Short mmCIF file of C-alpha atoms in Angstrom, two decimals:
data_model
loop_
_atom_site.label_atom_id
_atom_site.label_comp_id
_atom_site.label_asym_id
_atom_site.label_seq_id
_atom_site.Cartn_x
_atom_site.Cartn_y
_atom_site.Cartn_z
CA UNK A 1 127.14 101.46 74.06
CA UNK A 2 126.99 103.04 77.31
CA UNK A 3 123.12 103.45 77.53
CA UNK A 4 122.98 99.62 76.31
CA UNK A 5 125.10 99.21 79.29
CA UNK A 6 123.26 101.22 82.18
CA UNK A 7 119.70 99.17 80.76
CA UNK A 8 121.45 96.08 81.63
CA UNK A 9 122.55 96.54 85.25
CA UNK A 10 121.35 94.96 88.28
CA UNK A 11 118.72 96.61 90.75
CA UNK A 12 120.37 98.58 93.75
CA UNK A 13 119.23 99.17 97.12
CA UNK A 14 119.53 102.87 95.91
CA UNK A 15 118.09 102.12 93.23
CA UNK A 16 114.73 101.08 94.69
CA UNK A 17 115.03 103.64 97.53
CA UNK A 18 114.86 106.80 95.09
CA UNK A 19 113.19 105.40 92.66
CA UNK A 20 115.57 104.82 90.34
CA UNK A 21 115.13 101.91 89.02
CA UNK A 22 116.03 101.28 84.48
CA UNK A 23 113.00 100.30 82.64
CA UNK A 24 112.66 97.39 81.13
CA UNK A 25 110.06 95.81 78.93
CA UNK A 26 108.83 92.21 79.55
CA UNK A 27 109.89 89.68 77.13
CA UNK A 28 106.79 87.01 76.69
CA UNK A 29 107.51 83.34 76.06
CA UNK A 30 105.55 80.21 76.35
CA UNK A 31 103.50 79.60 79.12
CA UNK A 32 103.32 76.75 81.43
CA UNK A 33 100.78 74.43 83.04
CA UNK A 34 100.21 77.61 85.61
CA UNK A 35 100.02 79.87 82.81
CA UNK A 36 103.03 81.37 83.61
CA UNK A 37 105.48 82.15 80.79
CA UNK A 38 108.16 79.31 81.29
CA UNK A 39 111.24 81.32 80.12
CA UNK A 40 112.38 84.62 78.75
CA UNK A 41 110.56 86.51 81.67
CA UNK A 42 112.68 89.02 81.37
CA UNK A 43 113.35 91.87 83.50
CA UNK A 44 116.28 92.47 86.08
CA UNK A 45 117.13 90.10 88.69
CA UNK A 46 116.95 91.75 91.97
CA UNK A 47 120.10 91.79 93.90
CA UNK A 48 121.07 90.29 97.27
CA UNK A 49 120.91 93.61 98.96
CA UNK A 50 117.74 94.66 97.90
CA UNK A 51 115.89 91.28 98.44
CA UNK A 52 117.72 91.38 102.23
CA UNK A 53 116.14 94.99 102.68
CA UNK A 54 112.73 93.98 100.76
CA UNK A 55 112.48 91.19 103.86
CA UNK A 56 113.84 93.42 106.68
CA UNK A 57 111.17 96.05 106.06
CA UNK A 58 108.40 93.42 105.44
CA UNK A 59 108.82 90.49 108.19
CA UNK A 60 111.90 92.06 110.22
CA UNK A 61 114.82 90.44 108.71
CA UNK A 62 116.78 88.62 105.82
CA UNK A 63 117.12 85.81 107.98
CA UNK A 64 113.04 85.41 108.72
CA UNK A 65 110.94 83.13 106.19
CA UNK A 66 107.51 84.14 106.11
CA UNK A 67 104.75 82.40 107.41
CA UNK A 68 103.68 79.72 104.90
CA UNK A 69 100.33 81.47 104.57
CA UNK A 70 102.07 84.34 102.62
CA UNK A 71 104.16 81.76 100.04
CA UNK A 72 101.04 80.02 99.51
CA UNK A 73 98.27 82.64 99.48
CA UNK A 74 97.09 84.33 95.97
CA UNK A 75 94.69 86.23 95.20
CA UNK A 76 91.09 83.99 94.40
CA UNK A 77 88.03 85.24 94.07
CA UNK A 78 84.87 83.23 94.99
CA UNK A 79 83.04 81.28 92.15
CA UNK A 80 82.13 83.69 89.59
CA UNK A 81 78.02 84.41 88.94
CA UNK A 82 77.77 83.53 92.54
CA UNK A 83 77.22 84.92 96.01
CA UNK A 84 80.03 86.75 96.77
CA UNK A 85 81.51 86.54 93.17
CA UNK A 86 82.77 89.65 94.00
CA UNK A 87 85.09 88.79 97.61
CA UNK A 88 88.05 87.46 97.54
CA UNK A 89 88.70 83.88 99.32
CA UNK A 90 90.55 84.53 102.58
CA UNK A 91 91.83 80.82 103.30
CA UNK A 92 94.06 81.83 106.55
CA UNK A 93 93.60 84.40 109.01
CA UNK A 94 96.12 86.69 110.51
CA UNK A 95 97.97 89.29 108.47
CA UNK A 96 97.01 87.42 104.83
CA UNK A 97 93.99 88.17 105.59
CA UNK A 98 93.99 91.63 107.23
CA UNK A 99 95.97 92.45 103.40
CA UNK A 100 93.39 90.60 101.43
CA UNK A 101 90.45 92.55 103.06
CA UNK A 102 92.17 96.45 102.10
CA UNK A 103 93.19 94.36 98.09
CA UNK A 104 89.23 93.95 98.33
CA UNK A 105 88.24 97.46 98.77
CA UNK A 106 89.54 99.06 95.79
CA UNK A 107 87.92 95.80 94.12
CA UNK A 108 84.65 96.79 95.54
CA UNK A 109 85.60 100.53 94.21
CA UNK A 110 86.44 99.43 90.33
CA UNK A 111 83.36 97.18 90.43
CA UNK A 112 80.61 99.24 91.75
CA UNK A 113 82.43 103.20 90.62
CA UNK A 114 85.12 102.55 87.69
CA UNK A 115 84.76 101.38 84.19
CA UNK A 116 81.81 101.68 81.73
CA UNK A 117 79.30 101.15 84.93
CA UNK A 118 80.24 104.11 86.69
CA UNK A 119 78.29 106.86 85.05
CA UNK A 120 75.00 104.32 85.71
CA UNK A 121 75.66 103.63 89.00
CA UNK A 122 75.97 107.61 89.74
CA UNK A 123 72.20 107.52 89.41
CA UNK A 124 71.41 105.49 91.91
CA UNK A 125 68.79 106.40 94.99
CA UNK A 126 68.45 104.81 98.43
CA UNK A 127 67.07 101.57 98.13
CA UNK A 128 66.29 98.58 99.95
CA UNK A 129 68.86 96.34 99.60
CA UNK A 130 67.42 93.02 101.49
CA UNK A 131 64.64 92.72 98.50
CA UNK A 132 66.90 91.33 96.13
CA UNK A 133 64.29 90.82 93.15
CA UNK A 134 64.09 94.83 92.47
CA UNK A 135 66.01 97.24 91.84
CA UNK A 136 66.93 97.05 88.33
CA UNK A 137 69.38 99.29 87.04
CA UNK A 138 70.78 100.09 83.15
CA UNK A 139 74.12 98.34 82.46
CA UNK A 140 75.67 98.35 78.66
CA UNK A 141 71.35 98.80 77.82
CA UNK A 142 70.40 95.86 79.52
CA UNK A 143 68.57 95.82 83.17
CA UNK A 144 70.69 94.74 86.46
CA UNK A 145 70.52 94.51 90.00
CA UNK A 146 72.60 95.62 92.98
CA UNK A 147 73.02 91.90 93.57
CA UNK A 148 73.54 90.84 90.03
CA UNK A 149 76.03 93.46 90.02
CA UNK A 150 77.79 91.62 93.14
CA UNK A 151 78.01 88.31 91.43
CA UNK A 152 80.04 89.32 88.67
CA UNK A 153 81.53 86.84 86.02
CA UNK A 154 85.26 85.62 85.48
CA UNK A 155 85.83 88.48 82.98
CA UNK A 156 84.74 91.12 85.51
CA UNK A 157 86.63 89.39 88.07
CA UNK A 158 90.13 89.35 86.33
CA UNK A 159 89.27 93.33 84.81
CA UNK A 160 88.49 94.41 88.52
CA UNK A 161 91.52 93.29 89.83
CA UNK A 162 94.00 94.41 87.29
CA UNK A 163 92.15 97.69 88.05
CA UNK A 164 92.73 97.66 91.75
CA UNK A 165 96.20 96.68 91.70
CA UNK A 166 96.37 99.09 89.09
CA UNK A 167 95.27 101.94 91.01
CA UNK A 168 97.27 100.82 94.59
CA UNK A 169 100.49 100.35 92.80
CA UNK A 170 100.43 103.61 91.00
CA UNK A 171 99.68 105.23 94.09
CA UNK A 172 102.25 104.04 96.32
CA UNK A 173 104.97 104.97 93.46
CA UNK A 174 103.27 108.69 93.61
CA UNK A 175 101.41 108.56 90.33
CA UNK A 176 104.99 108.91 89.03
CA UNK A 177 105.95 105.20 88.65
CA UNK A 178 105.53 101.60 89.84
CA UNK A 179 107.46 98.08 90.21
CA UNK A 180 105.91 94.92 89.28
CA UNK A 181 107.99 92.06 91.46
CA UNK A 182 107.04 88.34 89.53
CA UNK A 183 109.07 85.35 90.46
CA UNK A 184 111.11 83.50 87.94
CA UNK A 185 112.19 79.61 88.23
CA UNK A 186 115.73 80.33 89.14
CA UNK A 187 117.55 82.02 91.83
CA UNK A 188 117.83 85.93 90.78
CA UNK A 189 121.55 86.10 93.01
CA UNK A 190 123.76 83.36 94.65
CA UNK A 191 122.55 82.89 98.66
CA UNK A 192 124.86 84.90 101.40
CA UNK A 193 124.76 83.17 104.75
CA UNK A 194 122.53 86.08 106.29
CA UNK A 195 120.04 85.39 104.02
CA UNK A 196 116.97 82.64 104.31
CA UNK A 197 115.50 81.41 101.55
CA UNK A 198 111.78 81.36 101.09
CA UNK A 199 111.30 80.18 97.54
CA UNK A 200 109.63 83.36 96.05
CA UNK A 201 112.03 86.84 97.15
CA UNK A 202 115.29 85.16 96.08
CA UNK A 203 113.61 84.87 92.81
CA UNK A 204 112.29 88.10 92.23
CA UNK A 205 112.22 90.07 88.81
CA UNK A 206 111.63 93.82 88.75
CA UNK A 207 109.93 95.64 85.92
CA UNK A 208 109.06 99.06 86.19
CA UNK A 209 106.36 101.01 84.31
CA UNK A 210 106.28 104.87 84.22
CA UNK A 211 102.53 105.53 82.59
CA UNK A 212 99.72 103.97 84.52
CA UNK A 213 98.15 102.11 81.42
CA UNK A 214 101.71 100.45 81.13
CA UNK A 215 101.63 99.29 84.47
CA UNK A 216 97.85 98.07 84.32
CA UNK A 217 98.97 95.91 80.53
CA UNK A 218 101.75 94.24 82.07
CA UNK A 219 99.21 93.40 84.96
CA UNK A 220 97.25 92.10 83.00
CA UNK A 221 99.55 89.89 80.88
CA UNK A 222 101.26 88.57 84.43
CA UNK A 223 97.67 88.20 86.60
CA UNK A 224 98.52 84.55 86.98
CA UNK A 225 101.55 85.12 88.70
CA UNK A 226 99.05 86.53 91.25
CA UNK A 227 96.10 84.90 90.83
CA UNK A 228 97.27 80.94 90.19
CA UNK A 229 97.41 78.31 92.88
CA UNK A 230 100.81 78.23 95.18
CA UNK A 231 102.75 80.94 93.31
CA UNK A 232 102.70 83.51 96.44
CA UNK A 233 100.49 86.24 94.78
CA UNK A 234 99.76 88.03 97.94
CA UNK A 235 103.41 88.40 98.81
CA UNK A 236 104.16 89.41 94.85
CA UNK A 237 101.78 92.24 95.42
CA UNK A 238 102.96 93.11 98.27
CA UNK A 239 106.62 93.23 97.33
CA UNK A 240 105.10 95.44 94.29
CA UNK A 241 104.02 97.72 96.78
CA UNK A 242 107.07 98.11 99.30
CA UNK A 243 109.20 98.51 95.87
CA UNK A 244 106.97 101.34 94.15
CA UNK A 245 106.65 102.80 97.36
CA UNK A 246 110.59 102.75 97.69
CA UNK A 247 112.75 102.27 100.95
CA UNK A 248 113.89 105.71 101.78
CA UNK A 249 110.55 106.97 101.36
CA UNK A 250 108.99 104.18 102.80
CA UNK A 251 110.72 104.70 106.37
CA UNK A 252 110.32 108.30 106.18
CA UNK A 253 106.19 107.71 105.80
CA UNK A 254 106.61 105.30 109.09
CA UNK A 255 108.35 108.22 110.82
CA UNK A 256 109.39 107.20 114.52
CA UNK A 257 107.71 103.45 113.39
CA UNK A 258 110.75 103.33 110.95
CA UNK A 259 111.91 99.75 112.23
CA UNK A 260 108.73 98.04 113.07
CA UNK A 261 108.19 95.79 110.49
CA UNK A 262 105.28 95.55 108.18
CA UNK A 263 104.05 92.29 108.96
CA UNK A 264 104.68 91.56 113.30
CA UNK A 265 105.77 88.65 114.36
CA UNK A 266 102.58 88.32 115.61
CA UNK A 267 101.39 88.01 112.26
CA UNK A 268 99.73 91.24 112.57
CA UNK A 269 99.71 94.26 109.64
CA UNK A 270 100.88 96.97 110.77
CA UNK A 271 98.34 100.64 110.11
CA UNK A 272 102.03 102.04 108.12
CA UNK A 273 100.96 99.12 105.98
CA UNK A 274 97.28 99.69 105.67
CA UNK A 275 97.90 103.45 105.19
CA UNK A 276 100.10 102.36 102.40
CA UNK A 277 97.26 100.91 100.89
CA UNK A 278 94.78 103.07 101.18
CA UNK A 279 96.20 106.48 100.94
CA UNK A 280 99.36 105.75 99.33
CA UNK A 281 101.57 107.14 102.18
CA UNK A 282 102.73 104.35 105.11
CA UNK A 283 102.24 106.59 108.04
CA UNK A 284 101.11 104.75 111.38
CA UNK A 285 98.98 107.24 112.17
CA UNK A 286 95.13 108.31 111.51
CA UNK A 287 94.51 111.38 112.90
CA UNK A 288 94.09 114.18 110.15
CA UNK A 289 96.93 116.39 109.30
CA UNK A 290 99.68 116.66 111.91
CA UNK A 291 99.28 116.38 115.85
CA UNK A 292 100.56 119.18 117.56
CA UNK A 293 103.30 118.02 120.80
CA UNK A 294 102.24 121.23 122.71
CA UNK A 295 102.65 120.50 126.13
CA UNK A 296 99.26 121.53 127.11
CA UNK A 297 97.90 119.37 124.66
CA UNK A 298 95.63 116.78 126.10
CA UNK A 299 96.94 114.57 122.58
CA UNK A 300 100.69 115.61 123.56
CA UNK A 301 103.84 113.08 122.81
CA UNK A 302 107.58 113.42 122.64
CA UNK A 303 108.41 115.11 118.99
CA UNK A 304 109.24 118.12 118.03
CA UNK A 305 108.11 118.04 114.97
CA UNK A 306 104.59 116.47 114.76
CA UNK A 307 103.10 113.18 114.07
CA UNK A 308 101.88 113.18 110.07
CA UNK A 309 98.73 111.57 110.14
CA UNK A 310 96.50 111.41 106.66
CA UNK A 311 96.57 114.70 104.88
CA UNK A 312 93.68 114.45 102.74
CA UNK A 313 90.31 112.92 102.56
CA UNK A 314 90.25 109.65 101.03
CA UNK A 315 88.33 107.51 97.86
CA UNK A 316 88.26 104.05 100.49
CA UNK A 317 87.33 104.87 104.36
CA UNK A 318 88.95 102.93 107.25
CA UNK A 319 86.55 102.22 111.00
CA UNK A 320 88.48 100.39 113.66
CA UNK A 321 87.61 99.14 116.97
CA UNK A 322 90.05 97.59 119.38
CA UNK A 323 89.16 96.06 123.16
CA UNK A 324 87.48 99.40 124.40
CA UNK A 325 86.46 102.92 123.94
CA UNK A 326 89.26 104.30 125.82
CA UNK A 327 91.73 102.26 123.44
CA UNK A 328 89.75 103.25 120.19
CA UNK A 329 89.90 106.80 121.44
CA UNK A 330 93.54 106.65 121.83
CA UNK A 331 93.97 105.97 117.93
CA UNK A 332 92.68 109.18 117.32
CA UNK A 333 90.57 107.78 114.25
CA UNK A 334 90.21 111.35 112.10
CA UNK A 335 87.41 112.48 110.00
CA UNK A 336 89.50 112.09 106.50
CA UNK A 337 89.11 108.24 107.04
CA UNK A 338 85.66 108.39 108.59
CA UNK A 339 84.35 110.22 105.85
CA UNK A 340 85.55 108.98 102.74
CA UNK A 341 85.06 110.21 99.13
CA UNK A 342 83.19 106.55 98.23
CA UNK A 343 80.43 104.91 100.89
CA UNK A 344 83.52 102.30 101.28
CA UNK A 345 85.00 101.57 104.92
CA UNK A 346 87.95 99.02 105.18
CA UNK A 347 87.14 97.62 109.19
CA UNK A 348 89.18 96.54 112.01
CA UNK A 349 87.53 94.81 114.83
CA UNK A 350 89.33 93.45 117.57
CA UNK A 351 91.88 92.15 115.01
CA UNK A 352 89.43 90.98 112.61
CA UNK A 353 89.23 92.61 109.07
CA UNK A 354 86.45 93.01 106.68
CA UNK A 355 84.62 96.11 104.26
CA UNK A 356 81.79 97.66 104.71
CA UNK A 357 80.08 99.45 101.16
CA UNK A 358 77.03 100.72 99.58
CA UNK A 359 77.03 100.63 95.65
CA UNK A 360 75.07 104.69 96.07
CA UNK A 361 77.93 106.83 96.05
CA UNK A 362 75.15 109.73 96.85
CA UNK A 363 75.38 108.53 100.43
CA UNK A 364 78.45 110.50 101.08
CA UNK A 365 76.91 113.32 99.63
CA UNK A 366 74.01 113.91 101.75
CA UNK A 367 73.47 114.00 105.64
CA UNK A 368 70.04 113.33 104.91
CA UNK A 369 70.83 109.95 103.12
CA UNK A 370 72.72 109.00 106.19
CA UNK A 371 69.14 108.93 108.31
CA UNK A 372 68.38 105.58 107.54
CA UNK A 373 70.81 103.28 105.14
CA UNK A 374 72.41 99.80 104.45
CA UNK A 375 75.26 98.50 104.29
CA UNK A 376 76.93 95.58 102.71
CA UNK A 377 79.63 93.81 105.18
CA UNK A 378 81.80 91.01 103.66
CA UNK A 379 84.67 89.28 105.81
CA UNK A 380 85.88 86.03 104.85
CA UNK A 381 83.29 84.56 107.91
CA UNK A 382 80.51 85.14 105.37
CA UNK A 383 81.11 82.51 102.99
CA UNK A 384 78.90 80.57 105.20
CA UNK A 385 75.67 82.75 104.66
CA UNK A 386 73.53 81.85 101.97
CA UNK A 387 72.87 85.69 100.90
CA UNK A 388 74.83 88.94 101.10
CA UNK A 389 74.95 90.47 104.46
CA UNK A 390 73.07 93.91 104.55
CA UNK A 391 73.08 95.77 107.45
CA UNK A 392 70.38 98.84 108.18
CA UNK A 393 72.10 101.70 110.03
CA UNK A 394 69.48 104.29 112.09
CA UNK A 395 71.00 107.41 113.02
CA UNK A 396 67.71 109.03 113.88
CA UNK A 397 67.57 108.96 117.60
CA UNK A 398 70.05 107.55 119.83
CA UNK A 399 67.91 105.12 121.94
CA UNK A 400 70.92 103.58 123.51
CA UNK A 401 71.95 99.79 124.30
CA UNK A 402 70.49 100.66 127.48
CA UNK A 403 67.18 101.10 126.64
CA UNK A 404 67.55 98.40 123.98
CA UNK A 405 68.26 95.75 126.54
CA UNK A 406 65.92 96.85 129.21
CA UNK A 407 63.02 96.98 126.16
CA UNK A 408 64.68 92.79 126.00
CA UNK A 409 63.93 91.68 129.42
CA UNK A 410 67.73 92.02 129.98
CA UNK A 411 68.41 92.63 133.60
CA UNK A 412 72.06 92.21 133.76
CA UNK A 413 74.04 94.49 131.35
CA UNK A 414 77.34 93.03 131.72
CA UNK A 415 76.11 90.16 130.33
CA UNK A 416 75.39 91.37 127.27
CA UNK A 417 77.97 90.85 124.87
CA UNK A 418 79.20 93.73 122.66
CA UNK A 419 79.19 94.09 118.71
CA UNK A 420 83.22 94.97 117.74
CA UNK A 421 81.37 95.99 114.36
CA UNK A 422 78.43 98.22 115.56
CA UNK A 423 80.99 99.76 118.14
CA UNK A 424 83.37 100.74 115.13
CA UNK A 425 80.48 101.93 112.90
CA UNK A 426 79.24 103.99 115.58
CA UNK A 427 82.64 106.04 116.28
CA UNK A 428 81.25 107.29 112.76
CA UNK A 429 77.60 107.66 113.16
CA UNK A 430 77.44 108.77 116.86
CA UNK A 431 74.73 106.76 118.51
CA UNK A 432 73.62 104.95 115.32
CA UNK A 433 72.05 101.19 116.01
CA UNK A 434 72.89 98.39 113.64
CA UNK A 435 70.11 95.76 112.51
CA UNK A 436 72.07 92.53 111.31
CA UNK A 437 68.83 91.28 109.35
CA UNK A 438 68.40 87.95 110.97
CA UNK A 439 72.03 87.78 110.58
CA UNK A 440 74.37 86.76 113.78
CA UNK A 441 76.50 89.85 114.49
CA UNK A 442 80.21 88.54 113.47
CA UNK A 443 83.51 90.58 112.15
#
């Protein structure tokens, strides 16, 4: 009688903060016009002190409503069999999409290096991705290109996905656990003054898987609750990933960025958020290891202890470049992001957000394969193109945008204006010139 008592409590704020939190299987009824299952859910209804923490730490307070593009937004792919069947649609701008654009690099991971492709797509050389008629490549015995690989089908779409959010949740709980946060039709506690409503965190029910294929089945059976139309699937994953991450250790990742909220009210994300994402620890920072505060260090600041920065080289890169070198400098960008384990780069250009990727995972492996390449750039300003984007990176010689403009006719410089994009690629690939392929330089 006791244990059938503790399996029926209500979530804590402790709870979620040490991870803590009783399992609980999903009960399945029917489903709705959505495809969401109309009643018996299931689960525990999240308290009024967790859901006024969950919003603190997420928008900066219990009494802030998120911006309509979050309670809207859900996860969408582009038409499947299409160009850019594989991208996600980014309807709004701003943070949604900034947190769409990271969701799409582990999609771009489980589609071009997971599942029954992978071992196929080790084998791949350097090729010329522009030519779009060659190429072929062995998948399940039949022939495929790289671009036929891009415009996957439904199936593919809906296995991908389950597979990334898979992979990001389990992370952020520490391989250890994960919560899956799905709104239900009624409110999961009665409404305390301090508290606004927003139609999705108030709610909230919390399951909780402890083995990763656990977590990625009830994914699956719930991916309408973050795929369908108006059902806030971007804020239900993110919620997921605040919760598996858990409070306490959540603020300790964000170290002396402990109250900035995830999401500004700028409608910014935060790097603690993007971090999160990536490497499965929330720290603002991306230098490698920890920053000394030795007074005679040029990189000096007030602690004591350190800054933690990212402690180990990562599948998914990240490239940023802000309004200037001197800026970009200041971030302190490390080599454990630069050079990931995957030819994947999450960007961030002047506030813009996109992925850069090649589907040859060799290209990490060899400086020599870093000569001369391409890669793939999708942002959600290239659903107006009417083929991929490929970009062909030299890192040969460093000719310079000097010589570049002067070999132009281009007599003033400061006219010229600068690539956000080619900037951030270069704080990689030192010197490196970009060739957009016909293609209008955008980010």
């Amino acid at each position: 009688m006791a244990g059938q008592a503790s399996s029926k409590r209500r979530f804590t704020l402790a709870d979620v903060g040490k991870g803590l939190i009783t399992a609980n299987r999903v009960m399945y009824g029917k489903k709705d016009s959505e495809g969401h299952n109309a009643f018996q859910l299931g689960g525990e209804k999240i308290d009024v002190e967790t859901a006024c923490e969950l919003k603190e730490i997420c928008w900066g307070g219990s009494n802030v409503i998120p911006k309509s593009d979050w309670v809207k937004s859900s996860l969408k792919f582009q038409e499947a069999d299409q160009l850019y069947a594989f991208g996600l649609k980014c309807e709004h701008s701003g943070s949604t999409k900034s947190f769409q654009m990271v969701i799409q690099a582990y999609i771009l991971k489980h589609l071009l290096f997971e599942g029954k492709g992978s071992k196929k797509n080790a084998n791949r050389r350097s090729m010329d991705y522009s030519d779009k008629s060659s190429r072929p490549r062995n998948h399940q015995g039949k022939p495929i290109s790289v671009i036929q690989l891009l415009r996957p089908n439904d199936v593919t779409q809906r296995e991908v996905l389950a597979g990334a959010m898979t992979e990001i949740l389990w992370k952020a709980g520490n391989c250890e656990q994960a919560v899956i946060s799905i709104p239900d039709t009624e409110n999961s506690f009665e409404i305390i003054p301090k508290y606004a409503t927003d139609t999705v965190t108030e709610k909230l029910k919390l399951f909780r898987c402890t083995r990763e294929d656990e977590l990625k089945n009830t994914i699956k059976k719930h991916l309408t609750y973050f795929t369908g139309e108006a059902c806030g699937g971007l804020m239900n994953l993110l919620y997921s990933i605040v919760l598996s991450k858990g409070f306490e250790e959540l603020r300790k990742d964000l170290q002396e960025k402990r109250e900035d909220s995830l999401i500004s009210p700028e409608d910014t994300m935060i790097l603690g958020m993007s971090n999160l994402v990536l490497t499965g620890c929330a720290t603002p920072y991306l230098h490698n290891g920890i920053m000394s505060g030795d007074l005679d260090d040029a990189t000096n600041f007030d602690s004591e202890e350190g800054r933690v920065g990212i402690t180990g080289r990562n599948n998914i890169g990240f490239l940023i470049w802000t309004e200037n070198a001197e800026q970009t400098e200041s971030l302190n960008l490390g080599s454990r992001l630069k050079t990931p384990m995957l030819p994947i780069w999450v960007t961030c250009c002047k506030k813009k957000w996109g992925v850069l990727f090649n589907p040859n995972r060799d290209l990490m492996k060899s400086y020599q394969a870093e000569n001369r390449f391409q890669l793939f750039y999708y942002s959600s300003n290239t659903q107006k193109e009417k083929s991929e984007v490929v970009l062909t990176i030299d890192t040969r010689c460093s000719r310079g945008k000097q010589k570049v403009m002067i070999d132009s006719g281009v007599e003033d410089f400061d006219e010229i204006e600068e690539d956000p994009l080619e900037s951030a690629i270069q704080t990689k690939w030192d010197g490196a010139t970009v060739d957009w392929g016909g293609f209008v330089p955008f980010c």
